[in-house]
XYZ file of C-alpha atoms in Angstrom:
433
model
C 1.201 -22.100 12.775
C 1.125 -19.511 15.500
C -2.649 -19.633 15.879
C -5.555 -21.822 14.852
C -6.399 -21.390 11.181
C -9.800 -19.843 12.019
C -8.430 -17.235 14.409
C -5.457 -16.548 12.150
C -7.653 -15.506 9.224
C -9.901 -13.378 11.430
C -6.790 -11.638 12.754
C -5.508 -11.066 9.216
C -8.871 -9.579 8.210
C -8.919 -7.201 11.195
C -5.315 -6.082 10.592
C -6.011 -5.617 6.870
C -9.235 -3.666 7.344
C -7.538 -1.451 9.920
C -4.500 -0.795 7.748
C -6.658 -0.084 4.710
C -9.344 2.268 6.044
C -7.049 4.098 8.489
C -5.896 6.389 5.659
C -9.385 7.392 4.496
C -9.764 10.484 6.688
C -6.273 11.700 5.784
C -7.204 11.203 2.095
C -10.764 12.542 2.470
C -10.110 14.878 -0.505
C -10.047 11.908 -2.908
C -13.850 11.601 -2.718
C -15.035 14.692 -0.845
C -12.915 17.614 -2.118
C -15.910 19.719 -3.159
C -17.787 19.206 0.165
C -14.554 19.975 2.065
C -14.279 23.302 0.242
C -17.973 24.033 0.675
C -18.546 23.058 4.298
C -15.085 23.372 5.867
C -14.363 26.657 4.116
C -11.033 25.691 2.533
C -9.859 26.755 -0.910
C -8.570 24.097 -3.316
C -5.049 25.379 -2.702
C -5.509 24.969 1.060
C -6.864 21.440 0.548
C -3.756 20.690 -1.535
C -1.614 22.029 1.312
C -3.473 19.790 3.756
C -2.745 16.752 1.561
C 0.922 17.597 1.005
C 1.383 18.059 4.770
C 0.341 14.450 5.307
C 2.439 13.200 2.392
C 5.663 14.915 3.439
C 5.274 13.802 7.063
C 4.526 10.243 5.912
C 7.729 9.978 3.858
C 9.724 11.063 6.922
C 8.031 8.505 9.174
C 8.144 5.330 7.035
C 11.648 4.335 8.179
C 11.071 5.010 11.919
C 7.833 3.010 11.633
C 9.971 -0.058 10.983
C 11.878 0.492 14.223
C 8.554 0.798 16.070
C 7.471 -2.558 14.589
C 10.638 -4.246 15.845
C 10.702 -2.730 19.343
C 7.115 -2.469 20.568
C 4.015 -4.623 21.085
C 2.019 -4.967 17.868
C -1.257 -5.236 19.761
C -0.688 -2.037 21.719
C 0.592 -0.046 18.736
C -2.212 -1.015 16.315
C -4.915 -0.544 18.942
C -3.561 2.848 19.998
C -3.134 3.961 16.366
C -6.735 3.156 15.440
C -8.283 4.642 18.591
C -6.243 7.863 18.378
C -7.026 8.204 14.655
C -10.713 7.898 15.529
C -10.434 10.566 18.231
C -8.666 12.884 15.778
C -11.618 12.335 13.456
C -13.961 13.708 16.125
C -11.897 16.918 16.165
C -11.916 17.010 12.349
C -15.737 16.742 12.415
C -15.927 20.137 14.160
C -14.686 21.756 10.904
C -11.626 23.367 12.543
C -9.508 26.200 11.081
C -6.639 25.524 8.674
C -3.843 25.434 11.251
C -5.721 22.806 13.267
C -6.346 20.728 10.126
C -2.640 20.844 9.312
C -1.843 19.671 12.851
C -4.420 16.884 12.489
C -2.773 15.762 9.231
C 0.615 15.563 10.956
C -1.018 13.560 13.746
C -2.690 11.285 11.154
C 0.751 10.593 9.683
C 2.041 9.684 13.141
C -0.824 7.268 13.821
C -1.195 5.686 10.352
C 2.446 5.603 9.255
C 4.677 5.680 12.359
C 2.445 3.581 14.621
C 0.569 1.391 12.150
C 2.174 0.914 8.712
C 5.182 -1.352 9.328
C 3.596 -2.820 12.453
C 0.568 -4.075 10.504
C 2.723 -5.597 7.750
C 5.022 -7.332 10.234
C 2.067 -8.507 12.351
C 0.499 -10.045 9.239
C 3.756 -11.642 8.109
C 4.133 -13.377 11.491
C 0.828 -15.194 10.911
C 2.705 -17.708 8.737
C 6.184 -18.936 7.889
C 8.301 -17.799 4.931
C 6.608 -20.235 2.550
C 3.197 -18.616 3.208
C 4.208 -14.983 2.749
C 2.782 -14.739 -0.771
C -0.621 -16.025 0.326
C -0.756 -13.851 3.442
C 0.349 -10.618 1.754
C -1.904 -11.259 -1.234
C -4.940 -11.652 0.974
C -3.872 -8.680 3.088
C -3.868 -6.405 0.026
C -7.206 -7.796 -1.136
C -8.844 -7.460 2.288
C -7.575 -3.886 2.533
C -9.323 -3.197 -0.759
C -12.542 -4.835 0.435
C -12.497 -2.762 3.625
C -11.831 0.510 1.818
C -14.460 -0.191 -0.844
C -17.144 -1.277 1.648
C -16.690 1.701 3.936
C -16.493 4.117 0.991
C -19.806 2.817 -0.384
C -21.475 3.002 3.047
C -20.274 6.537 3.780
C -21.271 7.678 0.276
C -24.758 6.282 0.928
C -24.913 8.141 4.263
C -23.692 11.336 2.585
C -26.394 11.071 -0.093
C -29.165 10.937 2.520
C -28.665 14.637 3.305
C -29.757 17.667 1.335
C -26.999 19.073 -0.944
C -26.511 22.166 1.235
C -26.652 20.377 4.600
C -23.273 20.741 6.324
C -24.059 17.710 8.486
C -23.511 15.419 5.477
C -19.720 15.605 5.528
C -19.707 15.701 9.327
C -21.617 12.407 9.357
C -19.103 10.803 6.982
C -16.198 11.849 9.220
C -17.972 10.585 12.345
C -18.720 7.201 10.723
C -15.040 6.756 9.896
C -14.076 7.805 13.431
C -16.402 5.304 15.102
C -15.284 2.483 12.772
C -11.630 3.243 13.601
C -12.274 2.985 17.326
C -14.254 -0.253 16.944
C -11.458 -1.762 14.840
C -8.954 -0.656 17.488
C -10.925 -2.540 20.134
C -11.007 -5.674 17.936
C -7.245 -5.390 17.408
C -6.719 -5.460 21.169
C -8.452 -8.831 21.416
C -7.088 -10.487 18.266
C -3.613 -9.127 17.461
C -0.661 -10.650 19.308
C 2.248 -8.738 20.810
C 4.467 -9.802 17.913
C 6.317 -12.821 19.234
C 6.529 -15.796 16.903
C 6.355 -19.413 18.023
C 8.590 -20.762 15.245
C 11.802 -22.213 16.622
C 13.931 -20.161 14.221
C 12.028 -17.001 15.101
C 12.451 -17.694 18.819
C 16.200 -17.876 18.309
C 16.094 -14.586 16.464
C 13.909 -12.918 19.106
C 16.695 -13.493 21.641
C 18.511 -10.768 19.740
C 16.898 -7.457 20.704
C 16.720 -4.667 18.180
C 19.520 -2.095 18.349
C 19.826 1.175 16.444
C 22.922 -0.285 14.772
C 20.582 -2.803 13.132
C 19.465 -0.026 10.750
C 22.924 -0.191 9.207
C 22.680 -3.973 9.211
C 19.456 -3.790 7.200
C 21.054 -1.373 4.738
C 24.002 -3.748 4.250
C 21.734 -6.602 3.174
C 21.459 -6.587 -0.605
C 17.959 -8.060 -0.548
C 16.719 -4.904 1.230
C 17.687 -2.844 -1.829
C 16.357 -5.405 -4.289
C 12.982 -5.528 -2.497
C 12.877 -1.714 -2.285
C 13.440 -1.293 -6.013
C 10.883 -3.981 -6.853
C 8.311 -2.020 -4.826
C 9.508 1.231 -6.460
C 8.831 -0.139 -9.962
C 5.432 -1.666 -9.177
C 4.329 1.456 -7.299
C 5.249 3.606 -10.306
C 2.711 1.627 -12.364
C 0.184 2.015 -9.526
C 0.620 5.796 -9.653
C 0.383 5.857 -13.456
C -2.869 3.873 -13.387
C -4.507 6.778 -11.530
C -4.484 8.582 -14.895
C -6.478 5.871 -16.671
C -9.699 7.922 -16.460
C -7.955 10.902 -18.090
C -6.409 8.654 -20.743
C -9.689 7.036 -21.780
C -11.413 10.424 -21.857
C -8.764 12.341 -23.805
C -7.504 9.641 -26.161
C -10.659 7.600 -26.830
C -13.353 10.208 -26.256
C -15.036 8.130 -23.561
C -17.657 10.012 -21.573
C -16.593 11.293 -18.176
C -19.207 9.226 -16.314
C -18.235 6.002 -18.097
C -14.536 6.735 -17.571
C -15.200 7.415 -13.873
C -16.898 4.036 -13.523
C -13.831 2.480 -15.127
C -11.761 4.294 -12.503
C -13.835 2.665 -9.759
C -13.363 -0.759 -11.354
C -9.594 -0.256 -11.612
C -8.910 1.457 -8.273
C -11.448 -0.263 -6.012
C -12.741 -3.556 -7.420
C -9.470 -4.724 -8.980
C -7.598 -3.895 -5.795
C -9.942 -6.132 -3.815
C -9.775 -9.023 -6.307
C -6.253 -9.059 -7.721
C -4.251 -9.011 -4.480
C -5.591 -12.406 -3.343
C -5.170 -13.759 -6.882
C -1.442 -13.046 -6.639
C -1.333 -14.977 -3.378
C -3.273 -17.869 -4.891
C -0.696 -18.073 -7.687
C 2.039 -18.715 -5.135
C -0.125 -21.244 -3.272
C -1.636 -23.391 -6.007
C 0.604 -22.981 -9.052
C 3.973 -24.571 -9.628
C 5.582 -21.177 -9.036
C 5.669 -20.949 -5.249
C 7.957 -17.916 -5.155
C 6.288 -14.463 -4.791
C 9.409 -12.957 -6.362
C 9.080 -15.158 -9.454
C 5.359 -14.403 -9.773
C 6.047 -10.650 -9.655
C 8.706 -11.104 -12.336
C 6.308 -12.950 -14.651
C 3.558 -10.385 -14.023
C 5.951 -7.563 -14.890
C 6.953 -9.266 -18.146
C 3.220 -9.278 -18.988
C 3.074 -5.617 -17.910
C 5.949 -4.771 -20.250
C 4.163 -6.424 -23.188
C 0.948 -4.581 -22.269
C 2.759 -1.240 -22.106
C 4.326 -1.902 -25.514
C 0.825 -2.490 -26.879
C -0.373 0.755 -25.271
C 2.523 2.589 -26.896
C 1.660 1.123 -30.305
C -2.053 2.010 -30.020
C -1.341 5.388 -28.397
C -0.458 7.076 -31.712
C -3.660 5.863 -33.389
C -6.340 5.010 -30.816
C -9.393 3.483 -32.472
C -10.952 0.660 -30.471
C -11.996 1.836 -27.001
C -12.535 -1.841 -26.085
C -8.868 -2.472 -26.865
C -7.812 0.498 -24.712
C -9.964 -0.653 -21.789
C -8.727 -4.232 -22.130
C -5.067 -3.214 -22.060
C -5.536 -0.943 -19.042
C -7.435 -3.665 -17.155
C -4.652 -6.149 -17.923
C -2.071 -3.645 -16.658
C -4.193 -3.076 -13.535
C -4.401 -6.831 -12.910
C -0.628 -7.300 -13.085
C -0.057 -4.215 -10.905
C -2.475 -5.121 -8.119
C -1.449 -8.783 -8.092
C 2.177 -7.617 -7.736
C 1.195 -5.146 -5.005
C -0.313 -8.038 -3.096
C 3.032 -9.842 -3.211
C 5.842 -7.308 -2.969
C 5.911 -7.193 0.830
C 6.173 -10.993 0.777
C 9.641 -10.656 -0.780
C 11.485 -9.761 2.473
C 9.854 -12.761 4.165
C 10.702 -15.059 1.262
C 14.299 -13.824 1.496
C 14.228 -15.042 5.140
C 14.878 -11.599 6.596
C 15.452 -12.171 10.339
C 12.302 -11.501 12.352
C 13.960 -9.029 14.720
C 14.736 -6.633 11.824
C 11.685 -7.374 9.645
C 9.902 -4.171 10.681
C 12.937 -2.014 9.953
C 13.312 -3.707 6.578
C 9.669 -2.943 5.730
C 10.159 0.684 6.809
C 13.235 1.205 4.638
C 11.599 -0.576 1.692
C 8.599 1.727 2.102
C 10.702 4.908 2.050
C 12.435 3.902 -1.182
C 9.545 2.007 -2.729
C 6.947 4.763 -2.344
C 9.128 7.580 -3.707
C 7.056 7.577 -6.946
C 4.413 9.400 -4.862
C 6.842 12.325 -4.841
C 7.699 12.604 -8.540
C 5.184 10.753 -10.756
C 2.229 13.120 -10.279
C 4.061 16.422 -10.871
C 5.936 15.012 -13.883
C 2.851 13.516 -15.562
C 0.853 16.631 -14.682
C 3.516 18.786 -16.337
C 3.367 16.638 -19.472
C -0.427 16.969 -19.524
C -0.228 20.756 -19.223
C 2.564 21.372 -21.740
C 2.353 18.603 -24.382
C -0.289 17.301 -26.782
C -2.295 14.474 -25.198
C -0.783 11.744 -27.393
C 2.756 12.820 -26.546
C 2.024 13.229 -22.828
C 0.581 9.728 -22.509
C 3.330 8.241 -24.681
C 5.848 9.621 -22.182
C 3.770 8.247 -19.319
C 3.696 4.727 -20.789
C 7.451 4.941 -21.468
C 7.979 5.796 -17.794
C 5.916 2.742 -16.868
C 7.871 0.528 -19.270
C 11.168 1.645 -17.715
C 9.736 0.881 -14.259
C 8.604 -2.675 -15.068
C 11.903 -3.452 -16.831
C 13.624 -2.394 -13.609
C 11.363 -4.771 -11.659
C 12.257 -7.663 -13.975
C 15.970 -7.010 -13.387
C 15.760 -6.725 -9.603
C 13.408 -9.691 -9.172
C 16.013 -11.717 -11.075
C 18.765 -10.535 -8.688
C 16.540 -11.072 -5.641
C 15.528 -14.582 -6.688
C 19.167 -15.467 -7.323
C 19.993 -14.428 -3.731
C 17.033 -16.386 -2.373
C 18.021 -19.513 -4.290
C 21.623 -19.208 -3.112
C 20.493 -18.764 0.496
C 18.197 -21.800 0.277
C 21.110 -23.863 -0.992
C 23.093 -23.122 2.157
C 22.505 -25.166 5.326
C 22.396 -22.111 7.586
C 20.311 -19.430 5.920
C 20.084 -17.200 8.949
C 23.829 -17.331 9.471
C 24.345 -16.224 5.867
C 22.106 -13.182 6.310
C 23.629 -12.346 9.660
C 27.115 -12.492 8.137
C 26.099 -10.128 5.342
C 24.406 -7.759 7.798
C 27.541 -7.574 9.939
C 29.596 -6.652 6.894
C 31.758 -9.770 7.012
């Protein structure tokens, strides 16, 4: 191991908390849209524009973030990203005009995506060898969820201490996030390494410095595309699950408050619990491969989606509906905790790991671009039963795609493990030979 076990897990926790909560100010609308409109003076359309500004910039920056992870010190990049994000929060707390907020959102994308996203994933992956990637990435996803949930609860408590019309309530929330970001940045400086691995194989790889031509090398490796499409399918289910509150309300007549609590269970609690469970499966079960575990989870997802399709036309038991959605959420979040372990399991060379994560992120997170407008259109133009039937069919197509590409990815991994020189095999494929 690169570090003592104790320090290694503390480092993983700090990286995970930082990577998780760093997005909360950029996504402030998710919890505080009404206070943003009330106290910051923005219309709902302007708040939507603020969100889309971050989203569009983020998609552009995912791939370059991988290059950053391969070329620069992880400690310096993560520390700088968190501190600058905190300082931007101080500006946001002044309730600036729209054009300044749009500029802040672009800057948030630079700090959280370009400087932090791929760097944090690569920094975490270097805390163990390829056989530990499932455990590390599973715990990383779970610890992200714990960090986001804890800070969300604390800031909501602080917000509730103010009178409903007190503009300082939202300002206090923003300032709490800003201070936490800066404190996490300071911790990152003391705990995160520069990104050099002590493994003998990794040291050999580090002798090769990253070149821009390595982007083409990453694109030539078939496992890059397999991993990307695995993430794409799982992330489609993740996006679809955001409609679970609407589904339970419209199809089963569940009260809005009860459905909202279910949303918290699915989006917050399950995220914190299920990511580590996926990692534990690869550690303590006979199935050590993260790729295989994702495949099995997606077979369960497919069966769950078939059951949702069957019950969709005649919903009767709300307990059945809740149970199926919770099962789908479990398989999704457990898979999310593992999908960035796939490049490590495939023995992607360390010097191009960051670039691989960046490219996988661009392709894998494309559902953010199309799922919401498509499902929203179905909700607006079709009867509820038909709209949600289409949504579950989209999810079924996505998990079937994951099953196919995990099969292809695992076949490549098994073939590479059968060869005496795994790194040479990947290098040969990357060079186009």
